[in-house]
Amino acid sequence: MSTFTSKTSISKPINEVYSFLADFNNHQQLMPDTIQEWVSDADEASFSIPNMAKLLLKIDSRTTDEEIVIVPAAKAPFDLKLKWSLSFNNNHTDVLFTIDAELSMMLRMLASGPLQKLADHETQSLNTILS
């Protein structure tokens, strides 16, 4: 299992950050411009990554003001789990975004850089949107 993480701190109450992340419709704003064909509702999103794959993801679990877990809703090119973990400290919300991916050696060489960039892009976008 390969794990990619990115952290940020947002000067907002934890319930505001959680409410934004708990609705999959908001996640399009966190994605890079290269993501295409985005379709979502509160619980699921489908989109395509040019020259790679089309993904259908769903929110698997929500723990109010703590965690949101996202998994594939249909067969993905590899096993994948995305997790947003939240904690509130001294008037700001700490956010940890984790991507766990079951990558073969070949995929690890090809996908590690883009997956880390995706994790970093999503936390930076979240910080920009909510700050």
PDB file of N, CA and C in Angstrom, residues 56-98:
ATOM      1  N   LEU A  56     -15.370   6.580 -10.429  1.00  0.00           N
ATOM      2  CA  LEU A  56     -16.630   6.810  -9.739  1.00  0.00           C
ATOM      3  C   LEU A  56     -16.335   6.578  -8.262  1.00  0.00           C
ATOM      4  N   LEU A  57     -16.437   7.645  -7.466  1.00  0.00           N
ATOM      5  CA  LEU A  57     -16.130   7.572  -6.042  1.00  0.00           C
ATOM      6  C   LEU A  57     -17.378   7.855  -5.227  1.00  0.00           C
ATOM      7  N   LYS A  58     -17.413   7.306  -4.012  1.00  0.00           N
ATOM      8  CA  LYS A  58     -18.530   7.564  -3.100  1.00  0.00           C
ATOM      9  C   LYS A  58     -17.986   7.819  -1.707  1.00  0.00           C
ATOM     10  N   ILE A  59     -18.744   8.582  -0.954  1.00  0.00           N
ATOM     11  CA  ILE A  59     -18.397   8.775   0.451  1.00  0.00           C
ATOM     12  C   ILE A  59     -18.872   7.537   1.185  1.00  0.00           C
ATOM     13  N   ASP A  60     -17.905   6.805   1.735  1.00  0.00           N
ATOM     14  CA  ASP A  60     -18.167   5.544   2.412  1.00  0.00           C
ATOM     15  C   ASP A  60     -18.630   5.768   3.847  1.00  0.00           C
ATOM     16  N   SER A  61     -18.038   6.752   4.509  1.00  0.00           N
ATOM     17  CA  SER A  61     -18.447   7.045   5.883  1.00  0.00           C
ATOM     18  C   SER A  61     -18.144   8.494   6.231  1.00  0.00           C
ATOM     19  N   ARG A  62     -18.973   9.008   7.120  1.00  0.00           N
ATOM     20  CA  ARG A  62     -18.793  10.360   7.655  1.00  0.00           C
ATOM     21  C   ARG A  62     -18.868  10.256   9.172  1.00  0.00           C
ATOM     22  N   THR A  63     -17.880  10.803   9.849  1.00  0.00           N
ATOM     23  CA  THR A  63     -17.911  10.936  11.304  1.00  0.00           C
ATOM     24  C   THR A  63     -17.919  12.436  11.565  1.00  0.00           C
ATOM     25  N   THR A  64     -19.041  12.952  12.026  1.00  0.00           N
ATOM     26  CA  THR A  64     -19.249  14.388  12.146  1.00  0.00           C
ATOM     27  C   THR A  64     -18.072  15.090  12.809  1.00  0.00           C
ATOM     28  N   ASP A  65     -17.588  16.120  12.138  1.00  0.00           N
ATOM     29  CA  ASP A  65     -16.490  16.977  12.603  1.00  0.00           C
ATOM     30  C   ASP A  65     -15.188  16.228  12.865  1.00  0.00           C
ATOM     31  N   GLU A  66     -15.031  15.016  12.292  1.00  0.00           N
ATOM     32  CA  GLU A  66     -13.799  14.256  12.498  1.00  0.00           C
ATOM     33  C   GLU A  66     -13.213  13.701  11.206  1.00  0.00           C
ATOM     34  N   GLU A  67     -14.046  12.994  10.411  1.00  0.00           N
ATOM     35  CA  GLU A  67     -13.465  12.231   9.309  1.00  0.00           C
ATOM     36  C   GLU A  67     -14.475  11.972   8.202  1.00  0.00           C
ATOM     37  N   ILE A  68     -13.959  11.960   6.960  1.00  0.00           N
ATOM     38  CA  ILE A  68     -14.743  11.572   5.789  1.00  0.00           C
ATOM     39  C   ILE A  68     -13.891  10.580   5.009  1.00  0.00           C
ATOM     40  N   VAL A  69     -14.463   9.401   4.715  1.00  0.00           N
ATOM     41  CA  VAL A  69     -13.746   8.357   3.988  1.00  0.00           C
ATOM     42  C   VAL A  69     -14.414   8.167   2.631  1.00  0.00           C
ATOM     43  N   ILE A  70     -13.594   8.168   1.584  1.00  0.00           N
ATOM     44  CA  ILE A  70     -14.069   8.061   0.207  1.00  0.00           C
ATOM     45  C   ILE A  70     -13.447   6.823  -0.433  1.00  0.00           C
ATOM     46  N   VAL A  71     -14.275   6.030  -1.112  1.00  0.00           N
ATOM     47  CA  VAL A  71     -13.804   4.805  -1.767  1.00  0.00           C
ATOM     48  C   VAL A  71     -14.412   4.727  -3.173  1.00  0.00           C
ATOM     49  N   PRO A  72     -13.867   3.871  -4.037  1.00  0.00           N
ATOM     50  CA  PRO A  72     -14.470   3.690  -5.356  1.00  0.00           C
ATOM     51  C   PRO A  72     -15.881   3.108  -5.252  1.00  0.00           C
ATOM     52  N   ALA A  73     -16.775   3.611  -6.089  1.00  0.00           N
ATOM     53  CA  ALA A  73     -18.136   3.074  -6.158  1.00  0.00           C
ATOM     54  C   ALA A  73     -18.251   2.072  -7.298  1.00  0.00           C
ATOM     55  N   ALA A  74     -17.225   1.992  -8.121  1.00  0.00           N
ATOM     56  CA  ALA A  74     -17.146   1.041  -9.227  1.00  0.00           C
ATOM     57  C   ALA A  74     -15.691   0.620  -9.358  1.00  0.00           C
ATOM     58  N   LYS A  75     -15.451  -0.392 -10.140  1.00  0.00           N
ATOM     59  CA  LYS A  75     -14.093  -0.910 -10.304  1.00  0.00           C
ATOM     60  C   LYS A  75     -13.143   0.215 -10.720  1.00  0.00           C
ATOM     61  N   ALA A  76     -12.068   0.365  -9.962  1.00  0.00           N
ATOM     62  CA  ALA A  76     -11.044   1.376 -10.252  1.00  0.00           C
ATOM     63  C   ALA A  76      -9.797   0.669 -10.771  1.00  0.00           C
ATOM     64  N   PRO A  77      -8.891   1.410 -11.400  1.00  0.00           N
ATOM     65  CA  PRO A  77      -7.662   0.785 -11.913  1.00  0.00           C
ATOM     66  C   PRO A  77      -6.805   0.158 -10.810  1.00  0.00           C
ATOM     67  N   PHE A  78      -6.997   0.618  -9.570  1.00  0.00           N
ATOM     68  CA  PHE A  78      -6.296   0.054  -8.419  1.00  0.00           C
ATOM     69  C   PHE A  78      -7.122   0.349  -7.174  1.00  0.00           C
ATOM     70  N   ASP A  79      -6.901  -0.445  -6.104  1.00  0.00           N
ATOM     71  CA  ASP A  79      -7.613  -0.210  -4.853  1.00  0.00           C
ATOM     72  C   ASP A  79      -7.208   1.154  -4.307  1.00  0.00           C
ATOM     73  N   LEU A  80      -8.186   1.873  -3.791  1.00  0.00           N
ATOM     74  CA  LEU A  80      -7.976   3.261  -3.424  1.00  0.00           C
ATOM     75  C   LEU A  80      -8.860   3.634  -2.251  1.00  0.00           C
ATOM     76  N   LYS A  81      -8.318   4.444  -1.339  1.00  0.00           N
ATOM     77  CA  LYS A  81      -9.122   5.017  -0.260  1.00  0.00           C
ATOM     78  C   LYS A  81      -8.608   6.426   0.002  1.00  0.00           C
ATOM     79  N   LEU A  82      -9.534   7.374   0.060  1.00  0.00           N
ATOM     80  CA  LEU A  82      -9.204   8.762   0.372  1.00  0.00           C
ATOM     81  C   LEU A  82      -9.803   9.082   1.729  1.00  0.00           C
ATOM     82  N   LYS A  83      -9.056   9.799   2.554  1.00  0.00           N
ATOM     83  CA  LYS A  83      -9.574  10.112   3.891  1.00  0.00           C
ATOM     84  C   LYS A  83      -9.223  11.548   4.267  1.00  0.00           C
ATOM     85  N   TRP A  84     -10.242  12.288   4.700  1.00  0.00           N
ATOM     86  CA  TRP A  84     -10.064  13.624   5.260  1.00  0.00           C
ATOM     87  C   TRP A  84     -10.218  13.499   6.770  1.00  0.00           C
ATOM     88  N   SER A  85      -9.182  13.854   7.530  1.00  0.00           N
ATOM     89  CA  SER A  85      -9.220  13.815   8.995  1.00  0.00           C
ATOM     90  C   SER A  85      -9.124  15.245   9.513  1.00  0.00           C
ATOM     91  N   LEU A  86      -9.998  15.584  10.467  1.00  0.00           N
ATOM     92  CA  LEU A  86     -10.074  16.949  10.987  1.00  0.00           C
ATOM     93  C   LEU A  86      -9.865  16.972  12.502  1.00  0.00           C
ATOM     94  N   SER A  87      -9.215  18.020  12.977  1.00  0.00           N
ATOM     95  CA  SER A  87      -9.110  18.266  14.418  1.00  0.00           C
ATOM     96  C   SER A  87      -9.068  19.773  14.635  1.00  0.00           C
ATOM     97  N   PHE A  88      -9.596  20.217  15.771  1.00  0.00           N
ATOM     98  CA  PHE A  88      -9.672  21.652  16.064  1.00  0.00           C
ATOM     99  C   PHE A  88      -8.670  21.993  17.154  1.00  0.00           C
ATOM    100  N   ASN A  89      -7.811  22.982  16.882  1.00  0.00           N
ATOM    101  CA  ASN A  89      -6.776  23.405  17.827  1.00  0.00           C
ATOM    102  C   ASN A  89      -6.621  24.919  17.789  1.00  0.00           C
ATOM    103  N   ASN A  90      -6.767  25.579  18.928  1.00  0.00           N
ATOM    104  CA  ASN A  90      -6.471  27.016  19.042  1.00  0.00           C
ATOM    105  C   ASN A  90      -7.055  27.857  17.910  1.00  0.00           C
ATOM    106  N   ASN A  91      -8.344  27.810  17.750  1.00  0.00           N
ATOM    107  CA  ASN A  91      -9.055  28.648  16.776  1.00  0.00           C
ATOM    108  C   ASN A  91      -8.785  28.322  15.316  1.00  0.00           C
ATOM    109  N   HIS A  92      -8.278  27.134  15.022  1.00  0.00           N
ATOM    110  CA  HIS A  92      -8.117  26.726  13.626  1.00  0.00           C
ATOM    111  C   HIS A  92      -8.350  25.222  13.515  1.00  0.00           C
ATOM    112  N   THR A  93      -8.710  24.817  12.316  1.00  0.00           N
ATOM    113  CA  THR A  93      -8.960  23.404  12.034  1.00  0.00           C
ATOM    114  C   THR A  93      -7.761  22.829  11.297  1.00  0.00           C
ATOM    115  N   ASP A  94      -7.182  21.777  11.847  1.00  0.00           N
ATOM    116  CA  ASP A  94      -6.101  21.056  11.179  1.00  0.00           C
ATOM    117  C   ASP A  94      -6.726  19.982  10.297  1.00  0.00           C
ATOM    118  N   VAL A  95      -6.254  19.912   9.059  1.00  0.00           N
ATOM    119  CA  VAL A  95      -6.798  18.984   8.077  1.00  0.00           C
ATOM    120  C   VAL A  95      -5.667  18.101   7.563  1.00  0.00           C
ATOM    121  N   LEU A  96      -5.897  16.791   7.580  1.00  0.00           N
ATOM    122  CA  LEU A  96      -4.963  15.831   7.004  1.00  0.00           C
ATOM    123  C   LEU A  96      -5.711  15.067   5.918  1.00  0.00           C
ATOM    124  N   PHE A  97      -5.201  15.123   4.696  1.00  0.00           N
ATOM    125  CA  PHE A  97      -5.780  14.395   3.568  1.00  0.00           C
ATOM    126  C   PHE A  97      -4.842  13.244   3.240  1.00  0.00           C
ATOM    127  N   THR A  98      -5.392  12.032   3.209  1.00  0.00           N
ATOM    128  CA  THR A  98      -4.594  10.833   2.961  1.00  0.00           C
ATOM    129  C   THR A  98      -5.158  10.081   1.762  1.00  0.00           C
TER     130      THR A  98
END
